[in-house]
Amino acid sequence: MQFDKSLDILIVEDNEADFCLLDNVLKQTEIELNLKNVRTARECVDYLEKEMPDLILLDLRLPDTNGLDAVEKIRAYIPDLPIVVYSGNENLNTAQSAINAGADDYLVKGTVPAWQIVRTLSFAIERRKLHAQINKLAKFDSLTGIANRSTFLMQLEQTLKRVRRNHTKMGLIYLDLDYFKPVNDQYGHKTGDLLLVEVAKRIQATIRNVDVVARLGGDEFAIILDEIDSTYGATVVAEKLIETLGKPFNVEDKILCIGASVGIACITDSINTVDELIDHADAAMYMSKNRGRNQYAVYEELNKKNSKLEFQNLISS
């Protein structure tokens, strides 16, 4: 297996003799390997905060933690980083436990020739790349590259739990493009798809890095506003979105003018589920569309006693 660059391998091994032996063995191969040695799980984490190797080769016997715990923590911290366990333990149950913890493969010290070690490392890297590609297809919208509906729902659930636990605030924006259908009808789906890509780019450029934008389907998008101070903070974002999406788009030398109808829902004491928050944002979005489009509406529950629901329509200037 050929690589277009040298491989950076982080070896987590506290025994200097074992590291030197492995270093000498791997020097017999034709692939250029850059080996870096750390002795503890803590040093491994510190290293990963600064550098990203192509693969980790990890011993299970570490002075500061159980090696299986280290595998689990590294896998949770960096899901797509290849991890191969290199241990003196020949027990099959231990090997299976390492795989279950997240390791890509298991090698026994002193029993594997250099060519087989390198092949194992190479296969682990290729498998992890394939896993990352499959994972991306499952989590992200294939057209725009932003989160898809399933990822959005998972992120929203996690965010709602966290803000409830920390007693902070969050907001949810539903956004539907105005006059997108005429673009599709007049210029075709290819132009429509390219326009959606540009819309996603403008939305991403408008929101913060901590916020999550997703394409829910068609020309409908959602944005999770994490830890906002107030409803006003959400309306500021909505105004910016309406402004940026209201500017003309140049797609294949065609000047396209659309807009956006935006609905806002913020966390309140009466909202207990993701479905309730989504319903509020969705209803507010349709209210803004029905009232003339290219504006936003905030959903508010004004009368909790009889559950009468009312909208406060806030038209951007």
PDB file of C-alpha atoms in Angstrom:
ATOM      1  CA  MET A   1       0.000   0.000   0.000  1.00  0.00           C
ATOM      2  CA  GLN A   2       1.444   3.325  -1.096  1.00  0.00           C
ATOM      3  CA  PHE A   3       1.111   6.723   0.578  1.00  0.00           C
ATOM      4  CA  ASP A   4       1.881  10.086  -0.989  1.00  0.00           C
ATOM      5  CA  LYS A   5       3.587  11.291   2.194  1.00  0.00           C
ATOM      6  CA  SER A   6       5.411   9.966   5.215  1.00  0.00           C
ATOM      7  CA  LEU A   7       3.258   8.671   8.055  1.00  0.00           C
ATOM      8  CA  ASP A   8       3.292  10.355  11.452  1.00  0.00           C
ATOM      9  CA  ILE A   9       2.860   7.664  14.112  1.00  0.00           C
ATOM     10  CA  LEU A  10       2.334   8.502  17.790  1.00  0.00           C
ATOM     11  CA  ILE A  11       3.512   5.621  19.970  1.00  0.00           C
ATOM     12  CA  VAL A  12       2.079   5.579  23.492  1.00  0.00           C
ATOM     13  CA  GLU A  13       4.589   3.385  25.295  1.00  0.00           C
ATOM     14  CA  ASP A  14       6.278   3.892  28.675  1.00  0.00           C
ATOM     15  CA  ASN A  15       8.910   1.188  28.177  1.00  0.00           C
ATOM     16  CA  GLU A  16      11.896   2.761  26.428  1.00  0.00           C
ATOM     17  CA  ALA A  17      13.318  -0.624  25.414  1.00  0.00           C
ATOM     18  CA  ASP A  18      10.066  -1.606  23.711  1.00  0.00           C
ATOM     19  CA  PHE A  19       9.942   1.715  21.865  1.00  0.00           C
ATOM     20  CA  CYS A  20      13.544   1.369  20.663  1.00  0.00           C
ATOM     21  CA  LEU A  21      12.860  -2.194  19.501  1.00  0.00           C
ATOM     22  CA  LEU A  22       9.782  -1.068  17.588  1.00  0.00           C
ATOM     23  CA  ASP A  23      11.737   1.835  16.116  1.00  0.00           C
ATOM     24  CA  ASN A  24      14.439  -0.522  14.856  1.00  0.00           C
ATOM     25  CA  VAL A  25      11.867  -2.932  13.397  1.00  0.00           C
ATOM     26  CA  LEU A  26       9.962  -0.217  11.538  1.00  0.00           C
ATOM     27  CA  LYS A  27      13.182   1.183  10.063  1.00  0.00           C
ATOM     28  CA  GLN A  28      13.374  -2.015   8.000  1.00  0.00           C
ATOM     29  CA  THR A  29      10.365  -0.953   5.934  1.00  0.00           C
ATOM     30  CA  GLU A  30      10.334   1.100   2.745  1.00  0.00           C
ATOM     31  CA  ILE A  31       7.622   3.489   3.955  1.00  0.00           C
ATOM     32  CA  GLU A  32       8.928   6.669   5.578  1.00  0.00           C
ATOM     33  CA  LEU A  33       7.640   6.780   9.156  1.00  0.00           C
ATOM     34  CA  ASN A  34       7.977   9.642  11.626  1.00  0.00           C
ATOM     35  CA  LEU A  35       7.721   8.151  15.103  1.00  0.00           C
ATOM     36  CA  LYS A  36       6.903  10.181  18.194  1.00  0.00           C
ATOM     37  CA  ASN A  37       6.918   8.599  21.636  1.00  0.00           C
ATOM     38  CA  VAL A  38       4.875   9.637  24.683  1.00  0.00           C
ATOM     39  CA  ARG A  39       4.792   7.624  27.892  1.00  0.00           C
ATOM     40  CA  THR A  40       1.378   8.240  29.427  1.00  0.00           C
ATOM     41  CA  ALA A  41      -2.248   8.735  28.455  1.00  0.00           C
ATOM     42  CA  ARG A  42      -2.030  12.294  29.776  1.00  0.00           C
ATOM     43  CA  GLU A  43       0.943  13.042  27.545  1.00  0.00           C
ATOM     44  CA  CYS A  44      -1.007  11.531  24.642  1.00  0.00           C
ATOM     45  CA  VAL A  45      -3.934  13.896  25.204  1.00  0.00           C
ATOM     46  CA  ASP A  46      -1.567  16.868  25.525  1.00  0.00           C
ATOM     47  CA  TYR A  47       0.083  15.900  22.248  1.00  0.00           C
ATOM     48  CA  LEU A  48      -3.249  15.538  20.433  1.00  0.00           C
ATOM     49  CA  GLU A  49      -4.254  19.029  21.497  1.00  0.00           C
ATOM     50  CA  LYS A  50      -1.311  20.380  19.485  1.00  0.00           C
ATOM     51  CA  GLU A  51      -0.591  17.831  16.746  1.00  0.00           C
ATOM     52  CA  MET A  52      -2.604  15.305  14.754  1.00  0.00           C
ATOM     53  CA  PRO A  53      -0.766  12.081  13.844  1.00  0.00           C
ATOM     54  CA  ASP A  54      -1.882   9.711  11.114  1.00  0.00           C
ATOM     55  CA  LEU A  55      -2.213   6.896  13.639  1.00  0.00           C
ATOM     56  CA  ILE A  56      -1.721   5.991  17.302  1.00  0.00           C
ATOM     57  CA  LEU A  57       0.098   2.807  18.289  1.00  0.00           C
ATOM     58  CA  LEU A  58      -0.801   2.236  21.934  1.00  0.00           C
ATOM     59  CA  ASP A  59       0.336  -0.142  24.657  1.00  0.00           C
ATOM     60  CA  LEU A  60      -2.346  -1.308  27.093  1.00  0.00           C
ATOM     61  CA  ARG A  61      -0.065  -1.079  30.144  1.00  0.00           C
ATOM     62  CA  LEU A  62       0.294   2.596  30.924  1.00  0.00           C
ATOM     63  CA  PRO A  63       1.423   4.100  34.234  1.00  0.00           C
ATOM     64  CA  ASP A  64      -1.502   6.516  34.634  1.00  0.00           C
ATOM     65  CA  THR A  65      -4.512   4.618  33.268  1.00  0.00           C
ATOM     66  CA  ASN A  66      -5.839   1.364  31.903  1.00  0.00           C
ATOM     67  CA  GLY A  67      -5.053   1.133  28.208  1.00  0.00           C
ATOM     68  CA  LEU A  68      -8.626   0.221  27.322  1.00  0.00           C
ATOM     69  CA  ASP A  69      -9.830   3.401  29.011  1.00  0.00           C
ATOM     70  CA  ALA A  70      -7.272   5.337  26.990  1.00  0.00           C
ATOM     71  CA  VAL A  71      -8.595   3.826  23.753  1.00  0.00           C
ATOM     72  CA  GLU A  72     -12.160   4.808  24.650  1.00  0.00           C
ATOM     73  CA  LYS A  73     -11.178   8.370  25.574  1.00  0.00           C
ATOM     74  CA  ILE A  74      -9.112   8.909  22.427  1.00  0.00           C
ATOM     75  CA  ARG A  75     -11.881   7.473  20.252  1.00  0.00           C
ATOM     76  CA  ALA A  76     -14.447   9.773  21.891  1.00  0.00           C
ATOM     77  CA  TYR A  77     -12.106  12.767  21.579  1.00  0.00           C
ATOM     78  CA  ILE A  78     -11.143  12.171  17.931  1.00  0.00           C
ATOM     79  CA  PRO A  79     -13.541   9.650  16.356  1.00  0.00           C
ATOM     80  CA  ASP A  80     -11.695   9.280  13.044  1.00  0.00           C
ATOM     81  CA  LEU A  81      -8.154   8.839  14.368  1.00  0.00           C
ATOM     82  CA  PRO A  82      -6.833   5.299  13.674  1.00  0.00           C
ATOM     83  CA  ILE A  83      -5.772   3.423  16.826  1.00  0.00           C
ATOM     84  CA  VAL A  84      -3.823   0.154  16.838  1.00  0.00           C
ATOM     85  CA  VAL A  85      -3.079  -1.548  20.140  1.00  0.00           C
ATOM     86  CA  TYR A  86       0.455  -2.985  20.412  1.00  0.00           C
ATOM     87  CA  SER A  87       0.575  -5.126  23.526  1.00  0.00           C
ATOM     88  CA  GLY A  88       2.490  -7.962  25.097  1.00  0.00           C
ATOM     89  CA  ASN A  89      -0.782  -9.606  26.124  1.00  0.00           C
ATOM     90  CA  GLU A  90      -1.673 -12.520  23.821  1.00  0.00           C
ATOM     91  CA  ASN A  91      -5.082 -13.137  25.417  1.00  0.00           C
ATOM     92  CA  LEU A  92      -7.840 -13.204  22.791  1.00  0.00           C
ATOM     93  CA  ASN A  93     -10.363 -11.739  25.229  1.00  0.00           C
ATOM     94  CA  THR A  94      -8.076  -8.751  25.801  1.00  0.00           C
ATOM     95  CA  ALA A  95      -7.718  -8.258  22.075  1.00  0.00           C
ATOM     96  CA  GLN A  96     -11.492  -8.376  21.639  1.00  0.00           C
ATOM     97  CA  SER A  97     -11.935  -5.912  24.510  1.00  0.00           C
ATOM     98  CA  ALA A  98      -9.550  -3.511  22.792  1.00  0.00           C
ATOM     99  CA  ILE A  99     -11.521  -3.736  19.540  1.00  0.00           C
ATOM    100  CA  ASN A 100     -14.771  -3.217  21.446  1.00  0.00           C
ATOM    101  CA  ALA A 101     -13.269  -0.140  23.108  1.00  0.00           C
ATOM    102  CA  GLY A 102     -12.596   1.397  19.705  1.00  0.00           C
ATOM    103  CA  ALA A 103      -9.231   0.088  18.511  1.00  0.00           C
ATOM    104  CA  ASP A 104      -8.920  -0.659  14.795  1.00  0.00           C
ATOM    105  CA  ASP A 105      -6.577  -3.605  15.269  1.00  0.00           C
ATOM    106  CA  TYR A 106      -4.502  -5.504  17.843  1.00  0.00           C
ATOM    107  CA  LEU A 107      -0.869  -6.588  17.519  1.00  0.00           C
ATOM    108  CA  VAL A 108       1.147  -8.702  19.941  1.00  0.00           C
ATOM    109  CA  LYS A 109       4.671  -7.488  20.685  1.00  0.00           C
ATOM    110  CA  GLY A 110       7.525  -9.601  19.391  1.00  0.00           C
ATOM    111  CA  THR A 111       5.366 -11.850  17.205  1.00  0.00           C
ATOM    112  CA  VAL A 112       4.796  -9.704  14.128  1.00  0.00           C
ATOM    113  CA  PRO A 113       7.386  -8.919  11.412  1.00  0.00           C
ATOM    114  CA  ALA A 114       7.978  -5.358  10.268  1.00  0.00           C
ATOM    115  CA  TRP A 115       6.100  -5.709   6.980  1.00  0.00           C
ATOM    116  CA  GLN A 116       3.002  -7.006   8.785  1.00  0.00           C
ATOM    117  CA  ILE A 117       3.094  -4.169  11.324  1.00  0.00           C
ATOM    118  CA  VAL A 118       3.209  -1.587   8.554  1.00  0.00           C
ATOM    119  CA  ARG A 119       0.461  -3.354   6.622  1.00  0.00           C
ATOM    120  CA  THR A 120      -1.719  -3.375   9.740  1.00  0.00           C
ATOM    121  CA  LEU A 121      -1.092   0.330  10.297  1.00  0.00           C
ATOM    122  CA  SER A 122      -1.809   1.100   6.647  1.00  0.00           C
ATOM    123  CA  PHE A 123      -5.049  -0.874   6.639  1.00  0.00           C
ATOM    124  CA  ALA A 124      -6.142   0.816   9.866  1.00  0.00           C
ATOM    125  CA  ILE A 125      -5.607   4.248   8.287  1.00  0.00           C
ATOM    126  CA  GLU A 126      -7.527   3.302   5.135  1.00  0.00           C
ATOM    127  CA  ARG A 127     -10.406   1.761   7.117  1.00  0.00           C
ATOM    128  CA  ARG A 128     -10.683   4.869   9.275  1.00  0.00           C
ATOM    129  CA  LYS A 129     -10.727   7.099   6.183  1.00  0.00           C
ATOM    130  CA  LEU A 130     -13.537   5.002   4.724  1.00  0.00           C
ATOM    131  CA  HIS A 131     -15.374   5.147   8.036  1.00  0.00           C
ATOM    132  CA  ALA A 132     -15.050   8.937   8.059  1.00  0.00           C
ATOM    133  CA  GLN A 133     -16.433   9.166   4.520  1.00  0.00           C
ATOM    134  CA  ILE A 134     -19.410   6.947   5.370  1.00  0.00           C
ATOM    135  CA  ASN A 135     -19.969   8.871   8.583  1.00  0.00           C
ATOM    136  CA  LYS A 136     -19.972  12.154   6.689  1.00  0.00           C
ATOM    137  CA  LEU A 137     -22.540  10.855   4.214  1.00  0.00           C
ATOM    138  CA  ALA A 138     -24.751   9.808   7.108  1.00  0.00           C
ATOM    139  CA  LYS A 139     -24.482  13.081   9.020  1.00  0.00           C
ATOM    140  CA  PHE A 140     -24.222  15.805   6.405  1.00  0.00           C
ATOM    141  CA  ASP A 141     -26.328  17.028   3.531  1.00  0.00           C
ATOM    142  CA  SER A 142     -24.769  15.725   0.324  1.00  0.00           C
ATOM    143  CA  LEU A 143     -25.511  18.915  -1.619  1.00  0.00           C
ATOM    144  CA  THR A 144     -24.520  21.730   0.744  1.00  0.00           C
ATOM    145  CA  GLY A 145     -22.153  19.930   3.128  1.00  0.00           C
ATOM    146  CA  ILE A 146     -23.940  21.248   6.225  1.00  0.00           C
ATOM    147  CA  ALA A 147     -25.708  19.075   8.792  1.00  0.00           C
ATOM    148  CA  ASN A 148     -28.687  17.037   7.636  1.00  0.00           C
ATOM    149  CA  ARG A 149     -32.004  16.523   9.431  1.00  0.00           C
ATOM    150  CA  SER A 150     -30.890  13.560  11.548  1.00  0.00           C
ATOM    151  CA  THR A 151     -27.761  15.359  12.744  1.00  0.00           C
ATOM    152  CA  PHE A 152     -29.814  18.482  13.443  1.00  0.00           C
ATOM    153  CA  LEU A 153     -32.261  16.534  15.632  1.00  0.00           C
ATOM    154  CA  MET A 154     -29.398  14.916  17.564  1.00  0.00           C
ATOM    155  CA  GLN A 155     -27.636  18.259  18.092  1.00  0.00           C
ATOM    156  CA  LEU A 156     -30.889  19.932  19.148  1.00  0.00           C
ATOM    157  CA  GLU A 157     -31.579  17.211  21.706  1.00  0.00           C
ATOM    158  CA  GLN A 158     -28.086  17.556  23.173  1.00  0.00           C
ATOM    159  CA  THR A 159     -28.270  21.353  23.248  1.00  0.00           C
ATOM    160  CA  LEU A 160     -31.674  21.349  24.936  1.00  0.00           C
ATOM    161  CA  LYS A 161     -30.446  18.963  27.643  1.00  0.00           C
ATOM    162  CA  ARG A 162     -27.352  21.083  28.262  1.00  0.00           C
ATOM    163  CA  VAL A 163     -29.154  24.418  28.544  1.00  0.00           C
ATOM    164  CA  ARG A 164     -31.676  22.826  30.901  1.00  0.00           C
ATOM    165  CA  ARG A 165     -28.858  21.457  33.033  1.00  0.00           C
ATOM    166  CA  ASN A 166     -26.879  24.712  33.040  1.00  0.00           C
ATOM    167  CA  HIS A 167     -29.916  27.016  33.267  1.00  0.00           C
ATOM    168  CA  THR A 168     -28.878  28.923  30.142  1.00  0.00           C
ATOM    169  CA  LYS A 169     -30.854  29.998  27.061  1.00  0.00           C
ATOM    170  CA  MET A 170     -31.002  28.824  23.485  1.00  0.00           C
ATOM    171  CA  GLY A 171     -32.927  29.677  20.340  1.00  0.00           C
ATOM    172  CA  LEU A 172     -34.079  27.868  17.249  1.00  0.00           C
ATOM    173  CA  ILE A 173     -34.515  29.467  13.831  1.00  0.00           C
ATOM    174  CA  TYR A 174     -36.494  27.928  10.996  1.00  0.00           C
ATOM    175  CA  LEU A 175     -35.803  29.485   7.605  1.00  0.00           C
ATOM    176  CA  ASP A 176     -37.640  28.926   4.332  1.00  0.00           C
ATOM    177  CA  LEU A 177     -36.493  30.595   1.113  1.00  0.00           C
ATOM    178  CA  ASP A 178     -38.910  32.948  -0.616  1.00  0.00           C
ATOM    179  CA  TYR A 179     -39.336  32.725  -4.390  1.00  0.00           C
ATOM    180  CA  PHE A 180     -37.100  29.671  -4.694  1.00  0.00           C
ATOM    181  CA  LYS A 181     -39.643  27.681  -6.707  1.00  0.00           C
ATOM    182  CA  PRO A 182     -39.710  30.200  -9.573  1.00  0.00           C
ATOM    183  CA  VAL A 183     -35.918  29.859  -9.843  1.00  0.00           C
ATOM    184  CA  ASN A 184     -36.218  26.084 -10.130  1.00  0.00           C
ATOM    185  CA  ASP A 185     -39.074  26.345 -12.620  1.00  0.00           C
ATOM    186  CA  GLN A 186     -37.356  28.902 -14.835  1.00  0.00           C
ATOM    187  CA  TYR A 187     -33.723  27.771 -14.750  1.00  0.00           C
ATOM    188  CA  GLY A 188     -33.905  24.102 -13.756  1.00  0.00           C
ATOM    189  CA  HIS A 189     -32.834  22.008 -10.787  1.00  0.00           C
ATOM    190  CA  LYS A 190     -29.109  22.361 -11.463  1.00  0.00           C
ATOM    191  CA  THR A 191     -29.290  26.124 -10.996  1.00  0.00           C
ATOM    192  CA  GLY A 192     -31.560  25.620  -7.997  1.00  0.00           C
ATOM    193  CA  ASP A 193     -29.048  23.258  -6.396  1.00  0.00           C
ATOM    194  CA  LEU A 194     -26.170  25.676  -6.970  1.00  0.00           C
ATOM    195  CA  LEU A 195     -28.261  28.421  -5.410  1.00  0.00           C
ATOM    196  CA  LEU A 196     -28.871  26.267  -2.321  1.00  0.00           C
ATOM    197  CA  VAL A 197     -25.117  25.753  -1.971  1.00  0.00           C
ATOM    198  CA  GLU A 198     -24.562  29.509  -2.022  1.00  0.00           C
ATOM    199  CA  VAL A 199     -27.385  30.041   0.478  1.00  0.00           C
ATOM    200  CA  ALA A 200     -25.769  27.568   2.877  1.00  0.00           C
ATOM    201  CA  LYS A 201     -22.450  29.420   2.562  1.00  0.00           C
ATOM    202  CA  ARG A 202     -24.064  32.769   3.372  1.00  0.00           C
ATOM    203  CA  ILE A 203     -25.873  31.334   6.386  1.00  0.00           C
ATOM    204  CA  GLN A 204     -22.657  29.810   7.720  1.00  0.00           C
ATOM    205  CA  ALA A 205     -20.869  33.142   7.283  1.00  0.00           C
ATOM    206  CA  THR A 206     -23.608  34.905   9.266  1.00  0.00           C
ATOM    207  CA  ILE A 207     -23.825  32.725  12.368  1.00  0.00           C
ATOM    208  CA  ARG A 208     -21.266  31.961  15.085  1.00  0.00           C
ATOM    209  CA  ASN A 209     -19.004  28.906  15.092  1.00  0.00           C
ATOM    210  CA  VAL A 210     -20.838  27.495  18.119  1.00  0.00           C
ATOM    211  CA  ASP A 211     -24.182  27.555  16.286  1.00  0.00           C
ATOM    212  CA  VAL A 212     -25.379  24.687  14.089  1.00  0.00           C
ATOM    213  CA  VAL A 213     -26.986  25.123  10.667  1.00  0.00           C
ATOM    214  CA  ALA A 214     -28.769  22.262   8.936  1.00  0.00           C
ATOM    215  CA  ARG A 215     -30.650  21.721   5.713  1.00  0.00           C
ATOM    216  CA  LEU A 216     -33.901  19.998   6.599  1.00  0.00           C
ATOM    217  CA  GLY A 217     -34.890  19.356   2.995  1.00  0.00           C
ATOM    218  CA  GLY A 218     -35.756  21.312  -0.126  1.00  0.00           C
ATOM    219  CA  ASP A 219     -35.204  25.004   0.560  1.00  0.00           C
ATOM    220  CA  GLU A 220     -35.790  24.783   4.317  1.00  0.00           C
ATOM    221  CA  PHE A 221     -32.985  25.351   6.824  1.00  0.00           C
ATOM    222  CA  ALA A 222     -32.712  25.351  10.616  1.00  0.00           C
ATOM    223  CA  ILE A 223     -30.209  27.040  12.936  1.00  0.00           C
ATOM    224  CA  ILE A 224     -29.556  26.147  16.564  1.00  0.00           C
ATOM    225  CA  LEU A 225     -28.452  29.253  18.473  1.00  0.00           C
ATOM    226  CA  ASP A 226     -26.461  28.020  21.433  1.00  0.00           C
ATOM    227  CA  GLU A 227     -26.398  29.977  24.709  1.00  0.00           C
ATOM    228  CA  ILE A 228     -27.950  33.227  23.530  1.00  0.00           C
ATOM    229  CA  ASP A 229     -28.654  35.906  26.146  1.00  0.00           C
ATOM    230  CA  SER A 230     -32.237  36.659  25.132  1.00  0.00           C
ATOM    231  CA  THR A 231     -34.852  36.488  22.398  1.00  0.00           C
ATOM    232  CA  TYR A 232     -33.440  39.782  21.168  1.00  0.00           C
ATOM    233  CA  GLY A 233     -30.177  38.003  20.347  1.00  0.00           C
ATOM    234  CA  ALA A 234     -32.083  35.619  18.100  1.00  0.00           C
ATOM    235  CA  THR A 235     -33.862  38.481  16.338  1.00  0.00           C
ATOM    236  CA  VAL A 236     -30.494  40.120  15.604  1.00  0.00           C
ATOM    237  CA  VAL A 237     -29.383  36.916  13.865  1.00  0.00           C
ATOM    238  CA  ALA A 238     -32.680  36.759  11.969  1.00  0.00           C
ATOM    239  CA  GLU A 239     -32.234  40.326  10.730  1.00  0.00           C
ATOM    240  CA  LYS A 240     -28.737  39.535   9.495  1.00  0.00           C
ATOM    241  CA  LEU A 241     -29.965  36.411   7.722  1.00  0.00           C
ATOM    242  CA  ILE A 242     -32.768  38.274   5.977  1.00  0.00           C
ATOM    243  CA  GLU A 243     -30.344  40.995   4.916  1.00  0.00           C
ATOM    244  CA  THR A 244     -27.678  38.654   3.539  1.00  0.00           C
ATOM    245  CA  LEU A 245     -30.132  36.332   1.773  1.00  0.00           C
ATOM    246  CA  GLY A 246     -31.969  39.290   0.295  1.00  0.00           C
ATOM    247  CA  LYS A 247     -28.892  40.354  -1.666  1.00  0.00           C
ATOM    248  CA  PRO A 248     -28.695  39.094  -5.275  1.00  0.00           C
ATOM    249  CA  PHE A 249     -26.930  35.795  -6.002  1.00  0.00           C
ATOM    250  CA  ASN A 250     -24.752  35.299  -9.053  1.00  0.00           C
ATOM    251  CA  VAL A 251     -25.195  31.682 -10.143  1.00  0.00           C
ATOM    252  CA  GLU A 252     -23.825  30.597 -13.529  1.00  0.00           C
ATOM    253  CA  ASP A 253     -23.876  34.240 -14.646  1.00  0.00           C
ATOM    254  CA  LYS A 254     -27.533  34.510 -13.687  1.00  0.00           C
ATOM    255  CA  ILE A 255     -28.554  37.175 -11.183  1.00  0.00           C
ATOM    256  CA  LEU A 256     -31.066  35.547  -8.844  1.00  0.00           C
ATOM    257  CA  CYS A 257     -33.078  37.424  -6.248  1.00  0.00           C
ATOM    258  CA  ILE A 258     -34.809  35.553  -3.456  1.00  0.00           C
ATOM    259  CA  GLY A 259     -35.544  36.208   0.219  1.00  0.00           C
ATOM    260  CA  ALA A 260     -36.225  34.334   3.426  1.00  0.00           C
ATOM    261  CA  SER A 261     -39.107  33.857   5.825  1.00  0.00           C
ATOM    262  CA  VAL A 262     -37.766  33.228   9.314  1.00  0.00           C
ATOM    263  CA  GLY A 263     -39.386  31.797  12.414  1.00  0.00           C
ATOM    264  CA  ILE A 264     -37.862  32.071  15.900  1.00  0.00           C
ATOM    265  CA  ALA A 265     -38.542  30.010  19.002  1.00  0.00           C
ATOM    266  CA  CYS A 266     -36.593  30.373  22.239  1.00  0.00           C
ATOM    267  CA  ILE A 267     -36.405  28.096  25.239  1.00  0.00           C
ATOM    268  CA  THR A 268     -39.031  28.771  27.894  1.00  0.00           C
ATOM    269  CA  ASP A 269     -40.054  27.063  31.114  1.00  0.00           C
ATOM    270  CA  SER A 270     -43.033  25.520  29.333  1.00  0.00           C
ATOM    271  CA  ILE A 271     -40.977  23.824  26.612  1.00  0.00           C
ATOM    272  CA  ASN A 272     -39.895  20.348  27.674  1.00  0.00           C
ATOM    273  CA  THR A 273     -39.200  18.544  24.405  1.00  0.00           C
ATOM    274  CA  VAL A 274     -37.429  19.002  21.111  1.00  0.00           C
ATOM    275  CA  ASP A 275     -40.713  18.479  19.264  1.00  0.00           C
ATOM    276  CA  GLU A 276     -42.319  21.432  21.073  1.00  0.00           C
ATOM    277  CA  LEU A 277     -39.418  23.728  20.223  1.00  0.00           C
ATOM    278  CA  ILE A 278     -39.495  22.629  16.569  1.00  0.00           C
ATOM    279  CA  ASP A 279     -43.263  23.115  16.349  1.00  0.00           C
ATOM    280  CA  HIS A 280     -42.931  26.651  17.729  1.00  0.00           C
ATOM    281  CA  ALA A 281     -40.163  27.628  15.284  1.00  0.00           C
ATOM    282  CA  ASP A 282     -41.989  26.053  12.358  1.00  0.00           C
ATOM    283  CA  ALA A 283     -45.261  27.806  13.198  1.00  0.00           C
ATOM    284  CA  ALA A 284     -43.477  31.156  13.541  1.00  0.00           C
ATOM    285  CA  MET A 285     -41.831  30.656  10.170  1.00  0.00           C
ATOM    286  CA  TYR A 286     -45.184  30.064   8.478  1.00  0.00           C
ATOM    287  CA  MET A 287     -46.615  33.102  10.244  1.00  0.00           C
ATOM    288  CA  SER A 288     -43.838  35.290   8.786  1.00  0.00           C
ATOM    289  CA  LYS A 289     -44.434  33.819   5.324  1.00  0.00           C
ATOM    290  CA  ASN A 290     -48.189  34.417   5.551  1.00  0.00           C
ATOM    291  CA  ARG A 291     -47.668  38.018   6.614  1.00  0.00           C
ATOM    292  CA  GLY A 292     -45.717  39.015   3.553  1.00  0.00           C
ATOM    293  CA  ARG A 293     -42.417  37.075   3.506  1.00  0.00           C
ATOM    294  CA  ASN A 294     -38.854  38.381   3.811  1.00  0.00           C
ATOM    295  CA  GLN A 295     -39.377  39.001   7.527  1.00  0.00           C
ATOM    296  CA  TYR A 296     -39.279  37.115  10.805  1.00  0.00           C
ATOM    297  CA  ALA A 297     -41.755  36.216  13.517  1.00  0.00           C
ATOM    298  CA  VAL A 298     -41.167  35.239  17.149  1.00  0.00           C
ATOM    299  CA  TYR A 299     -43.332  32.589  18.729  1.00  0.00           C
ATOM    300  CA  GLU A 300     -44.486  33.438  22.231  1.00  0.00           C
ATOM    301  CA  GLU A 301     -46.861  31.720  24.585  1.00  0.00           C
ATOM    302  CA  LEU A 302     -48.745  34.598  26.194  1.00  0.00           C
ATOM    303  CA  ASN A 303     -51.557  32.836  28.027  1.00  0.00           C
ATOM    304  CA  LYS A 304     -50.398  29.671  29.732  1.00  0.00           C
ATOM    305  CA  LYS A 305     -53.618  29.249  31.715  1.00  0.00           C
ATOM    306  CA  ASN A 306     -55.778  28.427  28.688  1.00  0.00           C
ATOM    307  CA  SER A 307     -52.858  27.567  26.372  1.00  0.00           C
ATOM    308  CA  LYS A 308     -53.816  30.328  23.981  1.00  0.00           C
ATOM    309  CA  LEU A 309     -50.845  30.820  21.647  1.00  0.00           C
ATOM    310  CA  GLU A 310     -50.080  34.090  19.965  1.00  0.00           C
ATOM    311  CA  PHE A 311     -47.341  35.488  17.744  1.00  0.00           C
ATOM    312  CA  GLN A 312     -45.452  38.699  18.114  1.00  0.00           C
ATOM    313  CA  ASN A 313     -44.561  39.686  14.577  1.00  0.00           C
ATOM    314  CA  LEU A 314     -41.319  41.638  14.404  1.00  0.00           C
ATOM    315  CA  ILE A 315     -40.605  43.031  10.936  1.00  0.00           C
ATOM    316  CA  SER A 316     -36.995  43.817  10.291  1.00  0.00           C
ATOM    317  CA  SER A 317     -36.154  47.320   9.194  1.00  0.00           C
TER     318      SER A 317
END
